[in-house]
CSV table of C-alpha atoms in Angstrom, one decimal:
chain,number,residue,atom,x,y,z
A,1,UNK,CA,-40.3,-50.1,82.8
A,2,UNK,CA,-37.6,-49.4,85.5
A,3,UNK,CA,-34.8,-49.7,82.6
A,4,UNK,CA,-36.1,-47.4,80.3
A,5,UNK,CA,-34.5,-44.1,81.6
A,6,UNK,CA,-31.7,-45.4,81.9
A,7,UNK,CA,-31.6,-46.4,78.3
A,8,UNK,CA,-32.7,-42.9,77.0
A,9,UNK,CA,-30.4,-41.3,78.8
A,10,UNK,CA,-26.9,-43.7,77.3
A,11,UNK,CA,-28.7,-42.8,73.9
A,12,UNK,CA,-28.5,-39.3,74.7
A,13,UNK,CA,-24.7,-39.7,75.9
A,14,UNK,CA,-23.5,-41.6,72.6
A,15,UNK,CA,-25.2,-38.9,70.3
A,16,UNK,CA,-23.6,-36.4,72.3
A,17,UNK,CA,-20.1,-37.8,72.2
A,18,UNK,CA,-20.9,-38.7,68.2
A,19,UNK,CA,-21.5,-35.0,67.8
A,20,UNK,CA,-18.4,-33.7,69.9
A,21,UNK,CA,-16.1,-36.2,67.2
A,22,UNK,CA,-17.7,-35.0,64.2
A,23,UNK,CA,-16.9,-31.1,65.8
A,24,UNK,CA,-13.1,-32.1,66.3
A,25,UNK,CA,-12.6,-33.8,63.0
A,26,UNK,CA,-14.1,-30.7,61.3
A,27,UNK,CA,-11.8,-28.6,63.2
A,28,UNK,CA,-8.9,-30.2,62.5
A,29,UNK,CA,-9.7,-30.4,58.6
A,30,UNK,CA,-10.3,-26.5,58.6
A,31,UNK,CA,-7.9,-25.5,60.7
A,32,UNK,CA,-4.0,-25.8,59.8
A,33,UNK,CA,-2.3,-28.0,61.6
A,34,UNK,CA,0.5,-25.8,63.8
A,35,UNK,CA,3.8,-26.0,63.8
A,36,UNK,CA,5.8,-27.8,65.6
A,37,UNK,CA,6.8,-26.5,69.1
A,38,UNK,CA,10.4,-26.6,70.1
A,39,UNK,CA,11.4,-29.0,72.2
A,40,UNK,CA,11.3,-28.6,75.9
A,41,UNK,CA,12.7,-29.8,79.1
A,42,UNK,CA,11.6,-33.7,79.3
A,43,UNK,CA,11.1,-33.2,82.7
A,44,UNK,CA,9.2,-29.6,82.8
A,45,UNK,CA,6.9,-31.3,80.5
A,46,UNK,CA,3.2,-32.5,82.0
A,47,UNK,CA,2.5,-35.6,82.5
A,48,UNK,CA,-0.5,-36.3,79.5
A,49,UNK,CA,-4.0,-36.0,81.0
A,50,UNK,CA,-5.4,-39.4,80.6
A,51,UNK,CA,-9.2,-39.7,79.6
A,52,UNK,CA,-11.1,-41.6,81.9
A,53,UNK,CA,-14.2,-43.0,79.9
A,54,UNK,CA,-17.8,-42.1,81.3
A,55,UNK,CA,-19.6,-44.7,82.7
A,56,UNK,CA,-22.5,-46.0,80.3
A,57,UNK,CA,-25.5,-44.9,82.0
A,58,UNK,CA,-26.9,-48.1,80.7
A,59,UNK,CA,-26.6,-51.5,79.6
A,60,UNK,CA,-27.1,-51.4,76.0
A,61,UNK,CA,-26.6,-47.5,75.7
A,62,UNK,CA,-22.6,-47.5,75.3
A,63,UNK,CA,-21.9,-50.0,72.9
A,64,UNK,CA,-24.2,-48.9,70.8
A,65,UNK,CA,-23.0,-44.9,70.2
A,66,UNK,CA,-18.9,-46.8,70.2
A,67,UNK,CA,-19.8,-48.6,67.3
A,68,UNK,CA,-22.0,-45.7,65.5
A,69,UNK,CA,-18.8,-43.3,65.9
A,70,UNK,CA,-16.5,-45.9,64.7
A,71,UNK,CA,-18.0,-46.0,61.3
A,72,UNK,CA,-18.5,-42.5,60.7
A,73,UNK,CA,-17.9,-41.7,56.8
A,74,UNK,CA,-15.0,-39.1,56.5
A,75,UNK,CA,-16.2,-35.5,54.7
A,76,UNK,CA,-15.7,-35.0,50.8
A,77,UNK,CA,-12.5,-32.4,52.3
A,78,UNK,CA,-10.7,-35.8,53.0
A,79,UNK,CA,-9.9,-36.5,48.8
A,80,UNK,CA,-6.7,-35.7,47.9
A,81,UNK,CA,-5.8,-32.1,45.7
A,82,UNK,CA,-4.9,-32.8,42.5
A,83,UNK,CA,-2.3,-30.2,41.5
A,84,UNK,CA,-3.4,-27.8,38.3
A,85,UNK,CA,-1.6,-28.1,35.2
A,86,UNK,CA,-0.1,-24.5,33.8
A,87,UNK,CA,-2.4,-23.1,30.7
A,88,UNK,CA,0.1,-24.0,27.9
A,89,UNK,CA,-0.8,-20.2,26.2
A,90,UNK,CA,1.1,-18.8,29.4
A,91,UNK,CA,4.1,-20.8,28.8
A,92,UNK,CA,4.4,-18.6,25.6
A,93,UNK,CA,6.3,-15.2,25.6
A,94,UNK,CA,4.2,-12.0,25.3
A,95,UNK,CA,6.4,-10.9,22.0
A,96,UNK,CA,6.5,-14.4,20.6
A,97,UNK,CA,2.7,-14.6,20.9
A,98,UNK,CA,2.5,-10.7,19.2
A,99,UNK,CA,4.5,-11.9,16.3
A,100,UNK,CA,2.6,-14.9,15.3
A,101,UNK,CA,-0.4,-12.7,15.6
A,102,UNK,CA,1.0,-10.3,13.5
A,103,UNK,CA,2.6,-13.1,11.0
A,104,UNK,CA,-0.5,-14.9,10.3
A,105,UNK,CA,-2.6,-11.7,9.1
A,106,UNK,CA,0.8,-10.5,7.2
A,107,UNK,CA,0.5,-13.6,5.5
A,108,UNK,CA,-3.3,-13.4,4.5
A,109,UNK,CA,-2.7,-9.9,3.3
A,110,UNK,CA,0.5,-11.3,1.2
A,111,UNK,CA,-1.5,-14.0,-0.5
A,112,UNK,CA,-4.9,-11.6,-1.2
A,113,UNK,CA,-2.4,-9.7,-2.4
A,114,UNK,CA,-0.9,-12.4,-4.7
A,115,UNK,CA,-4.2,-13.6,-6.2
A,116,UNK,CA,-4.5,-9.8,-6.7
A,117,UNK,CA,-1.7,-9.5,-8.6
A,118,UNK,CA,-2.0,-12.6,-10.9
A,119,UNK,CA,-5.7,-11.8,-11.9
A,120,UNK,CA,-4.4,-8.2,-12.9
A,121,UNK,CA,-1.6,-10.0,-14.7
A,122,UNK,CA,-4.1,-12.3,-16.8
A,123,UNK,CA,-6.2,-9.1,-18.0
A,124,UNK,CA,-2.7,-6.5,-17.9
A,125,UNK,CA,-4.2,-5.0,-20.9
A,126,UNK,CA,-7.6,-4.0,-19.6
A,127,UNK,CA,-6.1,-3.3,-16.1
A,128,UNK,CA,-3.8,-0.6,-17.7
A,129,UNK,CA,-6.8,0.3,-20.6
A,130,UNK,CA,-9.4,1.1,-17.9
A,131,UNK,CA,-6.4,3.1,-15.7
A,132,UNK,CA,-5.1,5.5,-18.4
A,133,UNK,CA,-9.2,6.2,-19.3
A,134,UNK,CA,-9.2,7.0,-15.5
A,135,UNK,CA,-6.4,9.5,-15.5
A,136,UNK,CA,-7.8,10.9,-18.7
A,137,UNK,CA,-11.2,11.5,-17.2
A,138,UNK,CA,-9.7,13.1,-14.1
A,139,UNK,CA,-7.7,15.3,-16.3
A,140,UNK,CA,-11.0,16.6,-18.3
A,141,UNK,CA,-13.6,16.2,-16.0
A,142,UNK,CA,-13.1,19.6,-14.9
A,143,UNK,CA,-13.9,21.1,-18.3
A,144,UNK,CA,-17.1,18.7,-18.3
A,145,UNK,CA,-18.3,20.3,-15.0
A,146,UNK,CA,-17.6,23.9,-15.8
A,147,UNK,CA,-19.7,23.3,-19.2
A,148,UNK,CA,-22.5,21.9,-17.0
A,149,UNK,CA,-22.2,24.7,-14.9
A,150,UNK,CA,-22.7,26.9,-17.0
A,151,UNK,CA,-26.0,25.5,-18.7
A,152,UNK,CA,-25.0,22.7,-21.3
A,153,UNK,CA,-26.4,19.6,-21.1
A,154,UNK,CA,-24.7,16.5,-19.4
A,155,UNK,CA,-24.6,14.4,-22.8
A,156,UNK,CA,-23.3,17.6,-25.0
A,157,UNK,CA,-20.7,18.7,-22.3
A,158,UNK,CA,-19.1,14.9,-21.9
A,159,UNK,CA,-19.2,14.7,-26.0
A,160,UNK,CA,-17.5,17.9,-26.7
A,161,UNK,CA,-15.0,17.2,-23.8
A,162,UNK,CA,-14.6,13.7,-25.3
A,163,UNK,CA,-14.5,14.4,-28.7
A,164,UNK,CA,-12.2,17.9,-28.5
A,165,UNK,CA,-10.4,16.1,-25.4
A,166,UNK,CA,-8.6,13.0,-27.9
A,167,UNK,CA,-8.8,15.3,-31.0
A,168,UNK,CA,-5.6,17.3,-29.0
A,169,UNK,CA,-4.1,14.3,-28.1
A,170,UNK,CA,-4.3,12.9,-31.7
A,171,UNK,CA,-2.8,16.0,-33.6
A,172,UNK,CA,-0.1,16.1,-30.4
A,173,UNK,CA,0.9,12.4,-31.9
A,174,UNK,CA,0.5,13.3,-35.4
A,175,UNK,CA,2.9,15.9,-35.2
A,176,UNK,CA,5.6,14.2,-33.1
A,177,UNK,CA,5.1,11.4,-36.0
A,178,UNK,CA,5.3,14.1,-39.1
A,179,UNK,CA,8.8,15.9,-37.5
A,180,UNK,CA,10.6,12.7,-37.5
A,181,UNK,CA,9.8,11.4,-40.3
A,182,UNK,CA,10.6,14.9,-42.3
A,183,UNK,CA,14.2,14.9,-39.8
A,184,UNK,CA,15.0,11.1,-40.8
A,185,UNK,CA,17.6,11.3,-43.6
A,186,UNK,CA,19.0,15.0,-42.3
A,187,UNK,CA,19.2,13.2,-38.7
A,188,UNK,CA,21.2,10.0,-40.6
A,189,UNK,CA,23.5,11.9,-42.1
A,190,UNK,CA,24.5,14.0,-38.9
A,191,UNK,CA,24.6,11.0,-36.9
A,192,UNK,CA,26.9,9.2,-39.4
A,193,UNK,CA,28.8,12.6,-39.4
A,194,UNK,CA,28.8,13.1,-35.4
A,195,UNK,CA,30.0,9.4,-35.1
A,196,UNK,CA,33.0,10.4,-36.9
A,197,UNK,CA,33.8,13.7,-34.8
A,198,UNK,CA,33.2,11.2,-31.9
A,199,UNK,CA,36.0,8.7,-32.9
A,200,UNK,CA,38.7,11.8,-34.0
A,201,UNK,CA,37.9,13.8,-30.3
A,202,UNK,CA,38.3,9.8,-28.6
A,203,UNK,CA,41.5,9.6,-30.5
A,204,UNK,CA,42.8,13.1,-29.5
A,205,UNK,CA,41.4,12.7,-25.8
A,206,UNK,CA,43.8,12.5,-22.5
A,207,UNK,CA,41.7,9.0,-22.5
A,208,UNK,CA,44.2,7.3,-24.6
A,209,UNK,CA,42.2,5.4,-27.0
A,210,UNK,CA,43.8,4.3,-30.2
A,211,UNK,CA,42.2,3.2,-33.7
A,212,UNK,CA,42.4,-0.4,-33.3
A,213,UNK,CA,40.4,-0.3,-30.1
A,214,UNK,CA,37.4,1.7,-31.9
A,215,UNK,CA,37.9,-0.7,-35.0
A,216,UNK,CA,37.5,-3.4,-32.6
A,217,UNK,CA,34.4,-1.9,-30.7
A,218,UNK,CA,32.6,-1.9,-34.5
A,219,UNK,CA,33.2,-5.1,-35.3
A,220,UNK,CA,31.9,-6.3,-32.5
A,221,UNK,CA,28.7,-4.6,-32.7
A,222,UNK,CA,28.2,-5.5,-36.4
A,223,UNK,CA,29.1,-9.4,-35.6
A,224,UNK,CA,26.5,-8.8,-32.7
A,225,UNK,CA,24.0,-7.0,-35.3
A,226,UNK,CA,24.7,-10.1,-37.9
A,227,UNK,CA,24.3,-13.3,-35.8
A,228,UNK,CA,21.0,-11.7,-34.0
A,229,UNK,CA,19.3,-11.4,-37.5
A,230,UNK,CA,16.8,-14.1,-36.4
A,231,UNK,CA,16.4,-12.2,-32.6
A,232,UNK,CA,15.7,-9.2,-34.7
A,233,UNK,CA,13.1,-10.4,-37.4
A,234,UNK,CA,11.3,-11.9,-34.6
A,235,UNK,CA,11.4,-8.7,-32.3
A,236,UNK,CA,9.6,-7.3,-35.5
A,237,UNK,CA,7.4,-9.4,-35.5
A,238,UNK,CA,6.2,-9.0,-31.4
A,239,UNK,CA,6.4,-5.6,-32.9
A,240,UNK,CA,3.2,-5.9,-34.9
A,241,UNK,CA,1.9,-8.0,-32.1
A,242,UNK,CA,2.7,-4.8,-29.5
A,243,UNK,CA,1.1,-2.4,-32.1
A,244,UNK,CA,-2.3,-4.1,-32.1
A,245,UNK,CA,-2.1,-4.5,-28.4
A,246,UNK,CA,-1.5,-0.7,-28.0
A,247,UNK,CA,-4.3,0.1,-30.7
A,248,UNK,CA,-7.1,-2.5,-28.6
A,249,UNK,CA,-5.6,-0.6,-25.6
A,250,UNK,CA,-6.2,3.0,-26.8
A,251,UNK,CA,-10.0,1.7,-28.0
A,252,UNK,CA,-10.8,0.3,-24.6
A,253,UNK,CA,-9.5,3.5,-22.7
A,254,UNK,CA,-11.6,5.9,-25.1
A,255,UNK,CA,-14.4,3.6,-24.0
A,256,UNK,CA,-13.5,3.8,-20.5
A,257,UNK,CA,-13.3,7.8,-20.8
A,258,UNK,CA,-16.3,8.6,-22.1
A,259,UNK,CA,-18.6,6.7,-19.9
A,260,UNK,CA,-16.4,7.9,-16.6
A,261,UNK,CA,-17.2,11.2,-17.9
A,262,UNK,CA,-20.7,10.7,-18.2
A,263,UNK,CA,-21.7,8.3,-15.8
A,264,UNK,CA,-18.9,8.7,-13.1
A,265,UNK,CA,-21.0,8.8,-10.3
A,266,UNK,CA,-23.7,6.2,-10.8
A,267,UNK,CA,-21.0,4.0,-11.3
A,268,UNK,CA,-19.3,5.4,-7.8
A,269,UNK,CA,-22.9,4.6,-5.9
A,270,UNK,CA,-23.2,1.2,-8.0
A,271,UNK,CA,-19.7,0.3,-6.2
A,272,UNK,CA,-20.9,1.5,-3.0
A,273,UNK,CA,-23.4,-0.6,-3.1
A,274,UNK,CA,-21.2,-3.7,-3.0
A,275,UNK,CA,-19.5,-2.4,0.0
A,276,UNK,CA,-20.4,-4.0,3.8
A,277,UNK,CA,-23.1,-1.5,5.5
A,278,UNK,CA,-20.3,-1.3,8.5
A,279,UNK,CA,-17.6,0.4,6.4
A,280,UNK,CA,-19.9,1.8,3.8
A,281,UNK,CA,-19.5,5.0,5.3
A,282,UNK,CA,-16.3,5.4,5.9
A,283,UNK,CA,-15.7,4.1,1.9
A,284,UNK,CA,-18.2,6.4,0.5
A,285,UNK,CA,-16.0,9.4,2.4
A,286,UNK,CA,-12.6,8.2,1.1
A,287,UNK,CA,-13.6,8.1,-2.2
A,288,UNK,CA,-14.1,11.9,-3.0
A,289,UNK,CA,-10.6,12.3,-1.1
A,290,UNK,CA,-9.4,9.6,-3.7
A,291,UNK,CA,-10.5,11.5,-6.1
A,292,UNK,CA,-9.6,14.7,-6.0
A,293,UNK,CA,-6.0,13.4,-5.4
A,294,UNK,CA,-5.4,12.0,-8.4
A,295,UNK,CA,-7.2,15.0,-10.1
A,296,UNK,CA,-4.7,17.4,-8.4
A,297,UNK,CA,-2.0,14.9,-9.6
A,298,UNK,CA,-2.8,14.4,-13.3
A,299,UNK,CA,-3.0,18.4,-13.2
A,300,UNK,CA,-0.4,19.5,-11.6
A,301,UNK,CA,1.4,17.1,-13.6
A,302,UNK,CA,0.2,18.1,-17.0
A,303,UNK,CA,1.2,21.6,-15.8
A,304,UNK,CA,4.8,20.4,-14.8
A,305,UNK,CA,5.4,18.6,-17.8
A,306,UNK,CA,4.6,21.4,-19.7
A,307,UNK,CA,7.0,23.4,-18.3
A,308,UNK,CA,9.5,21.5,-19.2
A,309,UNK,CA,9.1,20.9,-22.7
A,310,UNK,CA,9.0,24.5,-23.2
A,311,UNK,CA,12.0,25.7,-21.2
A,312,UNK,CA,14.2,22.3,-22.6
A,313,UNK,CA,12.5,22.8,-26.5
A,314,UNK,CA,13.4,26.7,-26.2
A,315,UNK,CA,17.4,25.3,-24.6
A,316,UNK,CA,17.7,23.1,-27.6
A,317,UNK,CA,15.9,25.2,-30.2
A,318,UNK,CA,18.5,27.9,-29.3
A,319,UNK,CA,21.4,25.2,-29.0
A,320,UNK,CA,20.6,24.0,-32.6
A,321,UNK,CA,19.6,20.8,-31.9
A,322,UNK,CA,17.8,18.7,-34.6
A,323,UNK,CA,14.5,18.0,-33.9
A,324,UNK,CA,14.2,20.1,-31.4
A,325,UNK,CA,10.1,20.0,-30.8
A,326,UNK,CA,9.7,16.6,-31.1
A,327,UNK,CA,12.1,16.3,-28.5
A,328,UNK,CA,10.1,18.6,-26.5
A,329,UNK,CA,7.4,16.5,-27.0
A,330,UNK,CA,9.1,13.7,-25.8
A,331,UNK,CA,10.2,15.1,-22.5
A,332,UNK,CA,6.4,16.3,-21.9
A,333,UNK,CA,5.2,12.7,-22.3
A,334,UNK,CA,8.0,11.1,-20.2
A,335,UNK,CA,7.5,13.9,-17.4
A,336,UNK,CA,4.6,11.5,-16.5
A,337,UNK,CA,7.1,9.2,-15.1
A,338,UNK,CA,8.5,11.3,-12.1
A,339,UNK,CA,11.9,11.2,-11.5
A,340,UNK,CA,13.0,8.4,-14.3
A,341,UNK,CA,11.3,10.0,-16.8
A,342,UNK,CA,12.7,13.2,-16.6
A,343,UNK,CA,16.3,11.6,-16.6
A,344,UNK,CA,15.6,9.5,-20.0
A,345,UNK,CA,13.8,11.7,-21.7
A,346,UNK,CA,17.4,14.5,-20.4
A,347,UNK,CA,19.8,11.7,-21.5
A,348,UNK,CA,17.8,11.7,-24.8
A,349,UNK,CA,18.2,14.9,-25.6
A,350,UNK,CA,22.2,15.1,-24.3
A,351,UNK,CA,22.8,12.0,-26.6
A,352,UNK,CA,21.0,13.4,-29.7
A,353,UNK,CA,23.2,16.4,-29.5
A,354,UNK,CA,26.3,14.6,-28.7
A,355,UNK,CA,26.1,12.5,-31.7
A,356,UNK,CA,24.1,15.2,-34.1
A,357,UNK,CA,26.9,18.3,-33.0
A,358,UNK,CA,29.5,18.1,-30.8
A,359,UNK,CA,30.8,17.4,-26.5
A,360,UNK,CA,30.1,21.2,-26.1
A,361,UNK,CA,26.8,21.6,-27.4
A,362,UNK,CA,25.9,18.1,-25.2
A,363,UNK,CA,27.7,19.9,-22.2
A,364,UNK,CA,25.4,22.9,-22.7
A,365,UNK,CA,22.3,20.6,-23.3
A,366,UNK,CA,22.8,18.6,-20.1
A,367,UNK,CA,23.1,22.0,-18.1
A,368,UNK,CA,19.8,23.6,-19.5
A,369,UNK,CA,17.9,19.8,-19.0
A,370,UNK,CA,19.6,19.8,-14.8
A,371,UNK,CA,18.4,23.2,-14.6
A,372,UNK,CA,15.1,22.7,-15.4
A,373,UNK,CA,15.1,19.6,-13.0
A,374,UNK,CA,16.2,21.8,-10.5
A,375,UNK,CA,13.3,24.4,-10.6
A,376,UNK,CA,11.2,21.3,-11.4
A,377,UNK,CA,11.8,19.6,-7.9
A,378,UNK,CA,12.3,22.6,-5.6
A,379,UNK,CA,9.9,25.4,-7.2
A,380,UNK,CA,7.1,23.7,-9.1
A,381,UNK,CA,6.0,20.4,-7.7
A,382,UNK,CA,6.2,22.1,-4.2
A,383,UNK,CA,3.5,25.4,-5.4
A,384,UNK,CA,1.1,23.1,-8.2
A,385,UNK,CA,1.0,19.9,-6.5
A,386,UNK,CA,0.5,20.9,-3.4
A,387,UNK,CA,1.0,18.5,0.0
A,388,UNK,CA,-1.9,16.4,-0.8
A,389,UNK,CA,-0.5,14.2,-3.4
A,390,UNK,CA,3.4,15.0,-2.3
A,391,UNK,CA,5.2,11.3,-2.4
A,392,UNK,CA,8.7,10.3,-0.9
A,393,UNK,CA,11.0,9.9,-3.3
A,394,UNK,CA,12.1,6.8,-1.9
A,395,UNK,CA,8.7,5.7,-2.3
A,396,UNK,CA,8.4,7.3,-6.1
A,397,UNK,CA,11.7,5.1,-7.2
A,398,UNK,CA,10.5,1.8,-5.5
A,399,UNK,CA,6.9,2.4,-6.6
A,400,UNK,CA,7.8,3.3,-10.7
A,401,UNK,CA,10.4,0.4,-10.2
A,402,UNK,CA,7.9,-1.9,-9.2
A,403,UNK,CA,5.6,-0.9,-11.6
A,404,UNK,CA,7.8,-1.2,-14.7
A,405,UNK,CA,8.9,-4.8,-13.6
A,406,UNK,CA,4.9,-5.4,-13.0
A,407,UNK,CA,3.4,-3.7,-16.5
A,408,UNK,CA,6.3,-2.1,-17.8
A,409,UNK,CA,6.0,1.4,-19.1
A,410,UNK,CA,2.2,1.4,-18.4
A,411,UNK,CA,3.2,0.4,-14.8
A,412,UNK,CA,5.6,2.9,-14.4
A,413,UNK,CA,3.1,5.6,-15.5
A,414,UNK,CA,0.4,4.6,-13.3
A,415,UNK,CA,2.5,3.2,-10.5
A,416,UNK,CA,3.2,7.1,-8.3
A,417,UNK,CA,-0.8,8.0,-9.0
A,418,UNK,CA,-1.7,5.0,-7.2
A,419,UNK,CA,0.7,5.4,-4.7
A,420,UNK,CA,-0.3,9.0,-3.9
A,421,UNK,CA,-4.1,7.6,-3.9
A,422,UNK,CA,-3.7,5.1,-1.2
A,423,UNK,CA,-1.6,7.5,0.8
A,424,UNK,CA,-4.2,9.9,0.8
A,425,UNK,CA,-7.0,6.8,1.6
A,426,UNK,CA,-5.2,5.7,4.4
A,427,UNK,CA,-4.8,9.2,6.1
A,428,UNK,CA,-8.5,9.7,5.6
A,429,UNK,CA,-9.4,6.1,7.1
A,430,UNK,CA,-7.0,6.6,9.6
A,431,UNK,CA,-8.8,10.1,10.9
A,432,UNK,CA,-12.0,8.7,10.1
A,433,UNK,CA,-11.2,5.6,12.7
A,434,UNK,CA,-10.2,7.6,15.4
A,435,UNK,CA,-12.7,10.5,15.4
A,436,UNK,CA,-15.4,7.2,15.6
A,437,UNK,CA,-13.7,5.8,18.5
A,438,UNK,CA,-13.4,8.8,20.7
A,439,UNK,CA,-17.0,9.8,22.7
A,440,UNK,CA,-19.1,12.8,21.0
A,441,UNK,CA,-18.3,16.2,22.8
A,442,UNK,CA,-21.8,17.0,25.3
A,443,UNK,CA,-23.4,20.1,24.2
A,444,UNK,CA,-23.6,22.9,25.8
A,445,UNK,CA,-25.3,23.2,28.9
A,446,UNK,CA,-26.7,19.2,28.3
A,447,UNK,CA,-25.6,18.9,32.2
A,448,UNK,CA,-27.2,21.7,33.4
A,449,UNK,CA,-30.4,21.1,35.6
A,450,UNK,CA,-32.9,23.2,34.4
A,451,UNK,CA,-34.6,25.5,36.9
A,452,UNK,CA,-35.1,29.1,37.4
A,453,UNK,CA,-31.9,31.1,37.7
């Protein structure tokens, strides 16, 4: 019993050293190690202080606790840092990442796009059947509203709208058909008679052209006319082809017409319908905008082209021209094609009274048709069309251009409605997108604590 203090109290030693080496080792993993001092004097230095070992205070105490501290397990801090790899998305440039955003989506819309365009391509004539019954109706859906307005029912209004509506456009055709027809032969023999004063004022012209150079120019176009017989008998024949695609064409967009007119807004909540809740409301607000675009379009077009038919038809009817109104009529229906049309249906006219009279009466023809371009462009598209549907004309060209290669003169017609549509779409969406993203406006006095005053 005389040993077992002493034993205790070299326990008690060797737990307390044990905990002293676990207290410098976590020191020195938490702490940086320090730099390097610079070196001194040798002999200023001191001499190191040598650690004298405490006695054990007993006999099994001290080998014990020096063989417990040696196999002490390091902490987890010990494992080596494996150095982080860079995130590979980082690497990439901010622009570089933008664009491939951007291409990607680009790419989506050009192939939805794509599929668009070849489905409309596979059904072109219903496409262009059920487009022309929609400019139609926006043109006469007025009338049908007024009528209803004032008391008629919505069956009788769309029927006598419908019916007096293609009854207009019918006698409009009929006549243009019946003047040249009744002009043929008189309009053969001043062409054959123009034709000559064209090759004696070529042959007295400072252009120097002699008679065996316009021999040379006929023969050439009668060799061309002879060995294209079977191009020509076979253009006839896609002729009869065109004429019962045009007929099928005019049936489907009567069709289209008179249910537009009568059921144009069922069909309008129908469509809704198949619209996403999320951007249902912004749809069913762009579509009245839509709408009353191309209504201001296809009247203030109607209006223009008028216009000029009746300021060119009085120029030519005045000039002497030969079938002056169905000329007239011609430069009302090709005013629907902005900008191109106006110039064919002009070069028409020039050429039919270059040929029919004489370089004088053309000259006088071409000023009266640039003229009424002028007033056209700068006076009446700015007051009856207004800002709403107003089109760059960069945009008109490449949109009418576009629209001819796609549909041809169908595409061309319906190519600068379409375009003025969208524009006004977009505007709306755009407006309608930011006045959702900005925070309502409190009302006034919401902050206000009440309480007496």
């Amino acid at each position: 019993m005389s040993r077992l203090p002493q034993w205790v109290g070299g326990l008690g030693a060797g737990l307390t050293r044990l905990a002293e080496k676990l207290d410098e080792r976590k020191a020195a993993v938490a702490e940086p190690s320090p730099a390097p001092a610079p070196a001194a004097d040798p002999a200023a230095a001191p001499e190191p202080a040598v650690a004298t070992p405490e006695p054990a205070a007993g006999p099994t105490a001290g080998p014990a606790a020096e063989q417990a501290a040696d196999h002490v397990p390091p902490p987890p801090s010990y494992a080596p840092a494996v150095p982080s790899r860079p995130d590979p998305v980082a690497a990439v440039p901010w622009g570089v990442r933008v664009a491939a955003e951007a291409s990607w989506r680009l790419l989506l819309l050009a192939g939805t796009l794509w599929v668009l365009m070849q489905v409309i391509s596979a059904v072109q004539l219903v496409v262009l059947a059920f487009v022309v019954g929609l400019l139609i109706t926006a043109l006469l859906q007025p009338t049908v509203a007024w009528l209803k307005a004032h008391g008629v029912p919505r069956g009788l209004a769309t029927a006598m709208t419908f019916i007096s509506g293609f009854i207009v456009m019918g006698l409009v055709g009929w006549f243009v058909v019946w003047q040249v027809t009744d002009h043929l032969d008189d309009l053969t023999t001043q062409v054959q008679h123009g034709i000559k004063e064209l090759k004696r004022w070529l042959l007295n012209s400072p252009f120097h052209v002699t008679q065996t150079q316009i021999n040379n120019i006929a023969d050439n176009l009668s060799q061309a006319i002879g060995t294209n017989t079977k191009d020509i008998t076979s253009a006839g024949i896609e002729g009869v082809q065109v004429v019962i695609e045009v007929l099928t064409g005019i049936l489907l967009a009567m069709f289209s017409t008179l249910f537009l007119l009568y059921d144009g807004r069922r069909i309008w909540e129908w469509l809704l319908k198949l619209v996403p809740s999320a951007a249902r409301e912004g749809v069913a607000g762009a579509g009245p905008r839509a709408w009353a675009t191309l209504t201001a379009y296809v009247r203030g077009t109607v209006i223009v082209a008028l216009i000029d038919a009746i300021f060119i038809g009085m120029g030519l009817f005045f000039l002497d021209v030969p079938m002056a109104v169905p000329l007239a009529v011609f430069i009302f229906l090709f005013a629907f094609i902005p900008l191109v049309g106006a110039l064919a249906s002009g070069a028409l006219a020039v050429i039919v009274a270059l040929v029919t009279k004489d370089v004088f009466t053309a000259a006088m023809v071409l000023a009266v048709v640039l003229a009424v371009m002028q007033i056209e462009s700068h006076v009446l598209q700015p007051f009856i069309l207004g800002r709403a549907v107003r089109v760059h004309p960069l945009a008109v060209i490449l949109s009418v251009a576009c629209g001819s290669m796609i549909a041809g003169i169908g595409g061309a017609v319906v190519a600068v409605p379409l375009v003025a549509v969208i524009n006004s779409v977009v505007g709306y969406l755009r407006e309608y997108a930011k006045a959702s993203a900005e925070p309502a406006a409190p009302e006034p006095g919401a902050g206000r604590v009440p309480g007496p005053r």
